[in-house]
mmCIF file of C-alpha atoms and ligand atoms in Angstrom:
data_model
loop_
_atom_site.group_PDB
_atom_site.id
_atom_site.type_symbol
_atom_site.label_atom_id
_atom_site.label_comp_id
_atom_site.label_asym_id
_atom_site.label_seq_id
_atom_site.Cartn_x
_atom_site.Cartn_y
_atom_site.Cartn_z
ATOM 1 C CA MET A 72 0.011 0.166 -0.072
ATOM 2 C CA VAL A 73 1.622 3.279 -1.009
ATOM 3 C CA PHE A 74 0.131 6.819 -1.447
ATOM 4 C CA GLY A 75 1.441 10.475 -1.230
ATOM 5 C CA PHE A 76 4.107 11.529 -3.476
ATOM 6 C CA GLY A 77 7.156 14.062 -3.129
ATOM 7 C CA MET A 78 7.531 15.499 0.030
ATOM 8 C CA PRO A 79 10.083 14.062 2.706
ATOM 9 C CA SER A 80 8.813 11.368 4.956
ATOM 10 C CA VAL A 81 9.872 9.323 8.071
ATOM 11 C CA LEU A 82 9.918 5.882 8.962
ATOM 12 C CA GLY A 83 9.273 4.798 12.476
ATOM 13 C CA ILE A 84 9.989 1.340 13.345
ATOM 14 C CA ASP A 85 9.015 -0.113 16.774
ATOM 15 C CA ILE A 86 10.891 -3.535 17.347
ATOM 16 C CA GLY A 87 8.743 -5.361 19.893
ATOM 17 C CA THR A 88 9.440 -8.547 21.868
ATOM 18 C CA THR A 89 7.021 -10.369 19.492
ATOM 19 C CA SER A 90 6.566 -8.294 16.459
ATOM 20 C CA ILE A 91 8.006 -5.495 14.379
ATOM 21 C CA LYS A 92 5.656 -2.532 13.593
ATOM 22 C CA MET A 93 6.365 0.296 11.139
ATOM 23 C CA VAL A 94 5.233 3.186 10.160
ATOM 24 C CA GLU A 95 6.096 6.151 7.504
ATOM 25 C CA LEU A 96 4.540 9.478 7.558
ATOM 26 C CA GLN A 97 5.040 12.593 5.507
ATOM 27 C CA GLN A 98 4.291 16.336 6.270
ATOM 28 C CA GLU A 99 2.157 17.966 3.573
ATOM 29 C CA LYS A 100 0.826 21.854 4.035
ATOM 30 C CA GLY A 101 1.080 21.475 7.675
ATOM 31 C CA ARG A 102 -0.832 18.380 8.213
ATOM 32 C CA ILE A 103 0.712 14.859 8.708
ATOM 33 C CA LYS A 104 -0.184 11.667 6.243
ATOM 34 C CA LEU A 105 0.099 8.291 6.390
ATOM 35 C CA LYS A 106 2.195 7.176 3.765
ATOM 36 C CA ASN A 107 2.918 3.598 4.797
ATOM 37 C CA TYR A 108 2.667 0.886 7.296
ATOM 38 C CA GLY A 109 3.609 -2.678 7.601
ATOM 39 C CA GLU A 110 3.843 -5.577 10.568
ATOM 40 C CA TYR A 111 5.941 -8.440 11.015
ATOM 41 C CA ILE A 112 4.707 -11.402 13.238
ATOM 42 C CA PRO A 113 6.501 -14.588 13.513
ATOM 43 C CA PRO A 114 4.748 -17.815 12.684
ATOM 44 C CA SER A 115 4.464 -18.856 16.255
ATOM 45 C CA SER A 116 3.478 -16.200 18.879
ATOM 46 C CA LYS A 117 5.583 -18.377 21.264
ATOM 47 C CA ARG A 118 8.440 -16.992 19.318
ATOM 48 C CA GLU A 119 10.369 -14.168 20.403
ATOM 49 C CA LEU A 120 12.058 -11.604 18.573
ATOM 50 C CA LEU A 121 13.779 -9.886 21.432
ATOM 51 C CA PRO A 122 14.534 -12.019 24.360
ATOM 52 C CA VAL A 123 13.808 -10.135 27.847
ATOM 53 C CA GLU A 124 16.971 -11.373 29.693
ATOM 54 C CA SER A 125 17.327 -9.904 33.119
ATOM 55 C CA GLY A 126 16.372 -6.551 31.840
ATOM 56 C CA PHE A 127 18.688 -6.290 28.984
ATOM 57 C CA VAL A 128 18.317 -6.835 25.249
ATOM 58 C CA SER A 129 20.202 -9.616 23.650
ATOM 59 C CA PHE A 130 19.449 -10.225 19.923
ATOM 60 C CA PHE A 131 20.785 -10.920 16.679
ATOM 61 C CA GLU A 132 21.176 -7.499 14.700
ATOM 62 C CA GLU A 133 21.280 -8.876 11.408
ATOM 63 C CA GLY A 134 18.401 -11.004 11.791
ATOM 64 C CA ILE A 135 16.214 -8.442 12.974
ATOM 65 C CA ALA A 136 17.504 -6.077 10.026
ATOM 66 C CA THR A 137 16.820 -8.937 7.360
ATOM 67 C CA ILE A 138 13.174 -9.141 8.862
ATOM 68 C CA ILE A 139 13.025 -5.314 8.449
ATOM 69 C CA LYS A 140 14.621 -5.314 4.925
ATOM 70 C CA GLU A 141 11.898 -7.757 3.998
ATOM 71 C CA ILE A 142 8.899 -5.539 5.171
ATOM 72 C CA ILE A 143 10.360 -2.442 3.695
ATOM 73 C CA ARG A 144 10.764 -3.942 0.477
ATOM 74 C CA GLU A 145 7.168 -5.501 0.457
ATOM 75 C CA ALA A 146 5.825 -2.326 1.393
ATOM 76 C CA LYS A 147 7.822 -0.622 -1.298
ATOM 77 C CA ILE A 148 8.911 2.102 1.436
ATOM 78 C CA LYS A 149 11.756 4.482 -0.119
ATOM 79 C CA THR A 150 12.726 6.855 2.773
ATOM 80 C CA LYS A 151 16.041 6.271 4.204
ATOM 81 C CA ASP A 152 15.201 8.606 7.461
ATOM 82 C CA LEU A 153 14.653 6.363 10.371
ATOM 83 C CA VAL A 154 13.543 6.624 13.980
ATOM 84 C CA LEU A 155 13.899 3.411 16.330
ATOM 85 C CA SER A 156 12.267 2.806 19.517
ATOM 86 C CA LEU A 157 14.230 1.661 22.726
ATOM 87 C CA PRO A 158 12.490 -1.053 24.691
ATOM 88 C CA VAL A 159 11.814 0.345 28.430
ATOM 89 C CA PHE A 160 12.994 -3.040 29.892
ATOM 90 C CA SER A 161 16.417 -2.063 28.622
ATOM 91 C CA SER A 162 16.552 1.576 30.316
ATOM 92 C CA PHE A 163 16.628 3.028 33.844
ATOM 93 C CA PHE A 164 14.510 5.934 34.865
ATOM 94 C CA THR A 165 14.413 8.092 37.745
ATOM 95 C CA LEU A 166 12.856 11.222 38.750
ATOM 96 C CA ILE A 167 15.098 13.385 40.859
ATOM 97 C CA GLU A 168 14.873 16.932 42.080
ATOM 98 C CA LEU A 169 17.513 19.750 42.109
ATOM 99 C CA PRO A 170 17.596 22.744 44.227
ATOM 100 C CA LEU A 171 16.935 25.874 41.822
ATOM 101 C CA MET A 172 20.011 26.649 39.902
ATOM 102 C CA GLU A 173 21.348 28.198 36.680
ATOM 103 C CA PRO A 174 20.348 26.232 33.741
ATOM 104 C CA LYS A 175 24.262 25.795 32.976
ATOM 105 C CA GLU A 176 24.751 24.386 36.275
ATOM 106 C CA ILE A 177 22.249 21.516 35.504
ATOM 107 C CA PRO A 178 24.172 19.267 33.665
ATOM 108 C CA ALA A 179 27.039 18.297 36.182
ATOM 109 C CA ALA A 180 24.324 18.360 38.891
ATOM 110 C CA ILE A 181 22.430 15.777 37.200
ATOM 111 C CA ARG A 182 25.579 13.707 36.304
ATOM 112 C CA PHE A 183 26.392 13.907 40.113
ATOM 113 C CA GLN A 184 23.021 12.663 41.012
ATOM 114 C CA ALA A 185 23.033 10.003 38.374
ATOM 115 C CA TYR A 186 26.075 7.984 40.389
ATOM 116 C CA GLN A 187 23.515 7.509 43.011
ATOM 117 C CA TYR A 188 20.350 6.482 41.175
ATOM 118 C CA ILE A 189 21.703 4.320 37.992
ATOM 119 C CA PRO A 190 22.602 0.981 39.314
ATOM 120 C CA VAL A 191 25.123 0.088 36.465
ATOM 121 C CA PRO A 192 28.369 2.145 36.065
ATOM 122 C CA ILE A 193 27.734 5.391 34.799
ATOM 123 C CA GLU A 194 30.727 5.068 31.918
ATOM 124 C CA GLU A 195 28.665 2.247 30.756
ATOM 125 C CA VAL A 196 25.282 4.218 30.042
ATOM 126 C CA VAL A 197 24.046 7.023 27.633
ATOM 127 C CA LEU A 198 22.192 9.547 30.223
ATOM 128 C CA ASN A 199 19.480 11.616 28.995
ATOM 129 C CA TRP A 200 17.329 13.949 30.699
ATOM 130 C CA VAL A 201 14.110 16.142 30.427
ATOM 131 C CA ILE A 202 13.712 18.932 32.679
ATOM 132 C CA ILE A 203 9.994 18.983 33.907
ATOM 133 C CA GLU A 204 8.238 22.585 34.073
ATOM 134 C CA GLU A 205 6.253 21.899 37.117
ATOM 135 C CA ARG A 206 4.948 25.208 38.542
ATOM 136 C CA GLU A 207 4.399 24.066 42.109
ATOM 137 C CA ALA A 208 8.013 22.299 41.940
ATOM 138 C CA LEU A 209 9.417 25.964 40.782
ATOM 139 C CA LEU A 210 7.351 27.889 43.728
ATOM 140 C CA GLU A 211 9.209 25.189 46.282
ATOM 141 C CA ASN A 212 12.406 26.442 44.403
ATOM 142 C CA LYS A 213 12.930 22.769 42.955
ATOM 143 C CA ILE A 214 13.656 21.817 39.521
ATOM 144 C CA GLN A 215 12.060 18.315 38.619
ATOM 145 C CA VAL A 216 14.208 16.168 36.262
ATOM 146 C CA LEU A 217 13.237 12.615 34.596
ATOM 147 C CA LEU A 218 16.798 11.014 34.233
ATOM 148 C CA VAL A 219 16.782 8.228 31.813
ATOM 149 C CA ALA A 220 20.067 6.095 31.207
ATOM 150 C CA VAL A 221 20.381 3.434 28.437
ATOM 151 C CA PRO A 222 23.410 0.838 28.405
ATOM 152 C CA LYS A 223 25.901 2.055 25.591
ATOM 153 C CA ASP A 224 26.022 -1.714 24.071
ATOM 154 C CA ILE A 225 22.322 -1.707 23.689
ATOM 155 C CA ILE A 226 22.418 1.390 21.884
ATOM 156 C CA GLU A 227 25.227 -0.003 19.517
ATOM 157 C CA LYS A 228 22.888 -2.701 18.520
ATOM 158 C CA TYR A 229 20.273 -0.431 17.020
ATOM 159 C CA ILE A 230 22.789 1.687 15.352
ATOM 160 C CA LYS A 231 24.192 -1.400 13.648
ATOM 161 C CA ILE A 232 20.397 -2.222 12.589
ATOM 162 C CA ALA A 233 20.008 1.164 10.814
ATOM 163 C CA LYS A 234 23.608 0.582 9.397
ATOM 164 C CA ILE A 235 22.811 -2.786 7.796
ATOM 165 C CA LEU A 236 19.690 -1.358 6.450
ATOM 166 C CA GLY A 237 21.749 1.515 4.717
ATOM 167 C CA CYS A 238 19.411 4.093 6.615
ATOM 168 C CA ASN A 239 20.091 7.557 8.218
ATOM 169 C CA LEU A 240 18.965 7.159 11.885
ATOM 170 C CA LYS A 241 17.557 10.365 12.854
ATOM 171 C CA SER A 242 16.824 9.507 16.186
ATOM 172 C CA LEU A 243 16.510 6.546 19.099
ATOM 173 C CA GLU A 244 13.818 6.903 21.420
ATOM 174 C CA ILE A 245 12.412 4.977 24.291
ATOM 175 C CA GLU A 246 8.944 3.692 23.301
ATOM 176 C CA SER A 247 7.186 5.330 26.087
ATOM 177 C CA PHE A 248 8.060 8.614 25.339
ATOM 178 C CA ALA A 249 6.816 8.084 21.487
ATOM 179 C CA GLU A 250 3.834 6.414 22.448
ATOM 180 C CA ALA A 251 3.079 9.430 24.620
ATOM 181 C CA ARG A 252 3.533 11.479 21.815
ATOM 182 C CA ALA A 253 1.205 9.835 19.512
ATOM 183 C CA LEU A 254 -1.498 9.459 22.156
ATOM 184 C CA ALA A 255 -1.250 12.196 25.009
ATOM 185 C CA ARG A 256 0.138 15.183 23.682
ATOM 186 C CA GLU A 257 -2.545 17.583 25.505
ATOM 187 C CA GLY A 258 -3.678 17.991 28.830
ATOM 188 C CA GLY A 259 -3.370 15.277 31.569
ATOM 189 C CA PRO A 260 -2.191 13.466 33.802
ATOM 190 C CA ILE A 261 -3.109 10.625 31.448
ATOM 191 C CA LEU A 262 -1.857 7.070 32.006
ATOM 192 C CA ILE A 263 -1.200 4.762 29.225
ATOM 193 C CA VAL A 264 -1.021 1.130 29.885
ATOM 194 C CA ASN A 265 1.014 -0.568 26.736
ATOM 195 C CA ILE A 266 0.207 -4.701 27.130
ATOM 196 C CA GLY A 267 2.684 -6.490 24.654
ATOM 197 C CA GLY A 268 3.776 -9.737 23.821
ATOM 198 C CA ARG A 269 6.315 -9.957 26.794
ATOM 199 C CA THR A 270 6.222 -6.780 29.111
ATOM 200 C CA THR A 271 3.649 -4.301 30.077
ATOM 201 C CA ASN A 272 4.950 -0.662 30.096
ATOM 202 C CA ILE A 273 3.026 1.986 32.339
ATOM 203 C CA THR A 274 3.796 5.872 31.384
ATOM 204 C CA ILE A 275 2.119 8.780 33.077
ATOM 205 C CA VAL A 276 2.246 11.901 30.901
ATOM 206 C CA ASP A 277 1.196 15.294 32.006
ATOM 207 C CA ASN A 278 1.167 18.524 29.621
ATOM 208 C CA ASP A 279 3.207 16.508 27.328
ATOM 209 C CA PHE A 280 5.734 15.571 29.607
ATOM 210 C CA VAL A 281 6.431 11.978 30.556
ATOM 211 C CA ARG A 282 6.567 11.934 34.614
ATOM 212 C CA LEU A 283 6.844 8.147 35.396
ATOM 213 C CA CYS A 284 7.710 5.058 33.271
ATOM 214 C CA HIS A 285 7.420 1.547 34.885
ATOM 215 C CA ASN A 286 7.815 -1.798 33.224
ATOM 216 C CA LEU A 287 5.806 -4.553 34.471
ATOM 217 C CA ASP A 288 7.098 -8.498 33.844
ATOM 218 C CA VAL A 289 3.446 -9.422 32.863
ATOM 219 C CA SER A 290 2.123 -9.612 29.140
ATOM 220 C CA SER A 291 0.174 -11.376 26.621
ATOM 221 C CA PHE A 292 2.221 -14.460 26.958
ATOM 222 C CA ASP A 293 1.312 -14.692 30.690
ATOM 223 C CA LEU A 294 -2.268 -14.792 29.736
ATOM 224 C CA THR A 295 -2.078 -17.443 27.086
ATOM 225 C CA ASN A 296 -0.190 -19.331 29.358
ATOM 226 C CA ALA A 297 -2.289 -19.450 31.658
ATOM 227 C CA LEU A 298 -5.393 -20.700 29.860
ATOM 228 C CA SER A 299 -3.349 -23.242 27.904
ATOM 229 C CA LYS A 300 -2.045 -24.642 31.632
ATOM 230 C CA ARG A 301 -5.531 -24.603 33.129
ATOM 231 C CA MET A 302 -7.697 -25.769 30.251
ATOM 232 C CA ASN A 303 -5.069 -28.025 29.424
ATOM 233 C CA ILE A 304 -5.015 -26.822 25.502
ATOM 234 C CA SER A 305 -2.239 -25.720 22.970
ATOM 235 C CA PHE A 306 -0.799 -22.375 23.310
ATOM 236 C CA GLU A 307 -1.979 -21.930 20.002
ATOM 237 C CA ARG A 308 -5.897 -22.915 20.852
ATOM 238 C CA ALA A 309 -5.554 -20.652 23.859
ATOM 239 C CA GLU A 310 -4.306 -17.819 22.070
ATOM 240 C CA GLU A 311 -7.409 -17.895 19.635
ATOM 241 C CA ILE A 312 -9.281 -17.942 22.974
ATOM 242 C CA ARG A 313 -7.732 -15.035 24.192
ATOM 243 C CA LYS A 314 -8.485 -13.122 21.377
ATOM 244 C CA THR A 315 -11.928 -13.863 20.936
ATOM 245 C CA LYS A 316 -13.661 -14.335 24.033
ATOM 246 C CA GLY A 317 -10.979 -12.766 26.193
ATOM 247 C CA LEU A 318 -13.085 -11.372 29.284
ATOM 248 C CA LEU A 319 -16.579 -10.949 27.817
ATOM 249 C CA LYS A 320 -18.643 -11.283 30.643
ATOM 250 C CA GLU A 321 -21.331 -13.860 28.453
ATOM 251 C CA THR A 322 -17.988 -15.773 27.743
ATOM 252 C CA ASP A 323 -18.312 -19.352 29.146
ATOM 253 C CA THR A 324 -17.290 -19.545 32.932
ATOM 254 C CA LEU A 325 -14.131 -20.986 32.531
ATOM 255 C CA VAL A 326 -12.103 -18.378 30.561
ATOM 256 C CA THR A 327 -12.480 -14.972 32.427
ATOM 257 C CA PRO A 328 -11.626 -16.657 36.113
ATOM 258 C CA ILE A 329 -8.449 -17.797 34.292
ATOM 259 C CA LEU A 330 -7.213 -14.526 32.891
ATOM 260 C CA VAL A 331 -8.863 -12.080 35.366
ATOM 261 C CA PRO A 332 -5.699 -12.861 38.115
ATOM 262 C CA VAL A 333 -3.051 -12.277 35.577
ATOM 263 C CA ILE A 334 -4.878 -8.652 34.573
ATOM 264 C CA ASP A 335 -5.297 -7.703 37.988
ATOM 265 C CA LYS A 336 -1.304 -8.011 38.229
ATOM 266 C CA ILE A 337 -1.450 -5.271 35.534
ATOM 267 C CA ILE A 338 -4.113 -3.157 37.475
ATOM 268 C CA PHE A 339 -1.780 -3.815 40.731
ATOM 269 C CA GLY A 340 1.052 -1.937 38.583
ATOM 270 C CA VAL A 341 -1.210 0.532 37.577
ATOM 271 C CA GLU A 342 -2.277 1.439 40.957
ATOM 272 C CA GLU A 343 1.326 1.351 41.985
ATOM 273 C CA GLY A 344 2.430 3.680 39.350
ATOM 274 C CA ILE A 345 -0.680 6.257 40.388
ATOM 275 C CA ASN A 346 0.142 6.061 43.815
ATOM 276 C CA ALA A 347 4.134 6.782 43.116
ATOM 277 C CA TYR A 348 2.862 10.032 40.952
ATOM 278 C CA LEU A 349 0.576 11.139 43.262
ATOM 279 C CA SER A 350 2.697 11.063 46.421
ATOM 280 C CA LYS A 351 4.972 13.663 44.434
ATOM 281 C CA ASN A 352 2.039 15.517 43.151
ATOM 282 C CA PRO A 353 -0.788 15.241 45.593
ATOM 283 C CA GLN A 354 -2.922 18.088 43.869
ATOM 284 C CA LYS A 355 -3.080 16.114 40.849
ATOM 285 C CA LYS A 356 -5.732 13.570 39.395
ATOM 286 C CA ILE A 357 -5.577 11.072 36.636
ATOM 287 C CA GLN A 358 -7.660 12.359 33.800
ATOM 288 C CA LYS A 359 -8.010 9.027 31.703
ATOM 289 C CA ILE A 360 -5.963 5.682 31.092
ATOM 290 C CA ILE A 361 -5.582 4.895 27.457
ATOM 291 C CA LEU A 362 -4.773 1.002 26.758
ATOM 292 C CA SER A 363 -2.350 0.174 24.231
ATOM 293 C CA GLY A 364 -0.101 -2.539 22.720
ATOM 294 C CA GLY A 365 -1.957 -5.512 21.032
ATOM 295 C CA VAL A 366 -3.735 -6.895 24.057
ATOM 296 C CA ALA A 367 -5.617 -3.699 24.167
ATOM 297 C CA ASN A 368 -7.715 -5.353 21.640
ATOM 298 C CA MET A 369 -8.818 -8.074 24.018
ATOM 299 C CA PRO A 370 -12.649 -8.359 24.134
ATOM 300 C CA GLY A 371 -13.981 -6.868 27.478
ATOM 301 C CA LEU A 372 -10.465 -5.468 28.476
ATOM 302 C CA THR A 373 -11.775 -1.379 28.715
ATOM 303 C CA ASP A 374 -14.756 -2.289 30.594
ATOM 304 C CA TYR A 375 -12.795 -4.324 33.198
ATOM 305 C CA PHE A 376 -10.040 -1.472 33.671
ATOM 306 C CA THR A 377 -13.250 0.609 34.012
ATOM 307 C CA SER A 378 -14.796 -1.144 36.601
ATOM 308 C CA ARG A 379 -11.541 -1.923 38.624
ATOM 309 C CA LEU A 380 -10.169 1.674 38.740
ATOM 310 C CA ALA A 381 -13.139 4.128 38.278
ATOM 311 C CA ILE A 382 -11.195 6.140 35.982
ATOM 312 C CA LYS A 383 -12.238 6.911 32.145
ATOM 313 C CA VAL A 384 -10.313 4.163 29.925
ATOM 314 C CA GLU A 385 -10.121 4.305 26.415
ATOM 315 C CA ARG A 386 -8.486 2.040 23.778
ATOM 316 C CA ALA A 387 -5.558 3.872 21.948
ATOM 317 C CA ASN A 388 -5.964 5.420 18.572
ATOM 318 C CA PRO A 389 -2.815 6.886 17.435
ATOM 319 C CA PHE A 390 -4.060 7.600 13.904
ATOM 320 C CA SER A 391 -6.641 9.882 15.254
ATOM 321 C CA GLU A 392 -4.491 13.296 14.070
ATOM 322 C CA ILE A 393 -3.431 11.766 11.117
ATOM 323 C CA LEU A 394 -4.647 12.048 7.245
ATOM 324 C CA TYR A 395 -5.138 8.805 5.700
ATOM 325 C CA PRO A 396 -7.772 7.575 2.662
ATOM 326 C CA PRO A 397 -11.134 6.724 4.533
ATOM 327 C CA VAL A 398 -10.934 3.383 3.086
ATOM 328 C CA LEU A 399 -8.521 2.575 5.788
ATOM 329 C CA HIS A 400 -10.763 3.838 8.605
ATOM 330 C CA GLU A 401 -11.770 0.574 10.035
ATOM 331 C CA THR A 402 -8.238 -1.439 9.595
ATOM 332 C CA LEU A 403 -6.515 1.546 11.441
ATOM 333 C CA GLU A 404 -8.838 1.722 14.027
ATOM 334 C CA ALA A 405 -8.300 -2.083 14.562
ATOM 335 C CA ILE A 406 -4.382 -1.941 14.489
ATOM 336 C CA GLY A 407 -4.223 1.275 16.336
ATOM 337 C CA PRO A 408 -3.012 0.044 19.731
ATOM 338 C CA SER A 409 -0.341 -1.825 18.278
ATOM 339 C CA PHE A 410 1.009 0.803 16.350
ATOM 340 C CA SER A 411 1.199 3.651 18.787
ATOM 341 C CA VAL A 412 4.761 3.350 19.318
ATOM 342 C CA ALA A 413 5.668 3.127 15.687
ATOM 343 C CA VAL A 414 3.258 6.236 14.866
ATOM 344 C CA GLY A 415 4.987 8.543 17.692
ATOM 345 C CA LEU A 416 8.643 7.673 16.527
ATOM 346 C CA ALA A 417 7.508 9.014 12.980
ATOM 347 C CA LEU A 418 5.851 11.780 14.480
ATOM 348 C CA ARG A 419 8.944 12.959 16.467
ATOM 349 C CA GLU A 420 10.570 14.247 13.365
ATOM 350 C CA PHE A 421 7.592 16.271 12.401
ATOM 351 C CA LEU A 422 6.882 17.876 15.970
ATOM 352 C CA GLU A 423 9.029 19.989 18.391
ATOM 353 C CA LYS A 424 11.516 17.766 19.957
ATOM 354 C CA LYS A 425 12.127 17.384 23.500
HETATM 355 N N1 ATP B 204 -7.561 -9.239 19.852
HETATM 356 C C1 ATP B 204 -6.778 -9.290 20.515
HETATM 357 N N2 ATP B 204 -7.067 -9.862 21.907
HETATM 358 C C2 ATP B 204 -5.903 -10.447 22.889
HETATM 359 N N3 ATP B 204 -4.394 -9.847 22.469
HETATM 360 C C3 ATP B 204 -4.254 -9.513 21.223
HETATM 361 C C4 ATP B 204 -5.316 -9.320 20.271
HETATM 362 N N4 ATP B 204 -4.589 -8.890 19.136
HETATM 363 C C5 ATP B 204 -3.525 -8.791 19.357
HETATM 364 N N5 ATP B 204 -2.928 -9.479 20.741
HETATM 365 C C6 ATP B 204 -1.761 -9.889 21.382
HETATM 366 O O1 ATP B 204 -0.916 -8.687 21.355
HETATM 367 C C7 ATP B 204 0.510 -9.232 21.452
HETATM 368 C C8 ATP B 204 1.475 -8.494 20.586
HETATM 369 O O2 ATP B 204 0.990 -7.066 21.083
HETATM 370 P P1 ATP B 204 2.387 -5.728 20.763
HETATM 371 O O3 ATP B 204 2.276 -6.015 19.265
HETATM 372 O O4 ATP B 204 1.876 -4.823 21.417
HETATM 373 O O5 ATP B 204 3.629 -6.744 21.294
HETATM 374 P P2 ATP B 204 5.055 -6.338 21.249
HETATM 375 O O6 ATP B 204 5.224 -4.726 20.753
HETATM 376 O O7 ATP B 204 5.870 -7.157 20.208
HETATM 377 O O8 ATP B 204 5.864 -6.480 22.661
HETATM 378 P P3 ATP B 204 6.325 -5.793 23.732
HETATM 379 O O9 ATP B 204 5.804 -4.437 23.971
HETATM 380 O O10 ATP B 204 6.508 -6.463 24.874
HETATM 381 O O11 ATP B 204 7.987 -5.425 23.240
HETATM 382 C C9 ATP B 204 0.447 -10.575 21.197
HETATM 383 O O12 ATP B 204 0.742 -11.379 21.961
HETATM 384 C C10 ATP B 204 -0.836 -10.936 20.504
HETATM 385 O O13 ATP B 204 -1.656 -12.095 20.882
HETATM 386 MG MG1 MG B 205 5.522 -3.266 22.184
#
């Protein structure tokens, strides 16, 4: 599927643990247009593309690059400008507070604090930070800083993928930041829950700033595994049942009670994230929760989250502000939650960078 001509475009690629999603966007007369999209899902959903090994990413760059090349060829993507995502589970996040100081003094103060908070040697990571302009913090003579550290060897792997692809790597961005750009640019605080193949990410965004980023070791895999074991059926059959029946109330009485305890681990993680955020920002109230990642499509999930958390819950639609041919509406609506990160990555090159 290719449409739109001429203007420069950017390709965002989200290399997930179980699938690769890509979105090509183009800017035309101030509007952002979808030029192309593609996805690769391995033949068996049991297979991992990125093994989640004790929080670090270990994978074979050539193998991933070969798969991406194939999607690019099939989708006839021409642009060489690329933005890639880094998984949350490969990164360290911490919110620190500094006393009010001159802007030029801030980098040294952050580096000094980083030694205390980053659990690996500081020489082995790339440090990045966002200064959050919180009025209340400034009134208290404090500067809030979200500190992010990514191991250098992981960054090198992604640079190598871009090199093998012959692409111009414009940026590397942690998946939650990309997703926040695609789903929660205005208002807030908004909590995004991305339930994917092997991990769940919880992100709180307020006024276009990411405030909190948590990673949970619960995912689609655990839901299917619980069904497969308890019902004594194959993983593939369990996957099918989960996708079609999910948490629907009218479903046979076996499925929902097996899935609920796994979903409740995610709900518990969400509550922990909200409490951590509110303890630092007691005057705030979470305005809504956005369900993202492939599992957001599970029947009954939105209603279950609403009933448990008493907060408005929506399914992610990262394409809502993007121009595309009306004929694609239903498809993009259906695949939206899986593409949140990829859309946010490509958008990065067209919107103001933080
Ligand atoms: N309708 C559905 N109901 C339930 N689960 C679904 C549905 N559609 C897709 N999924 C699940 O979503 C998962 C993939 O989601 P996603 O593409 O967000 O994962 P990923 O990005 O590869 O993983 P991660 O974010 O953990 O790295 C698959 O395990 C798939 O079974
Ligand atoms: Mg993902």
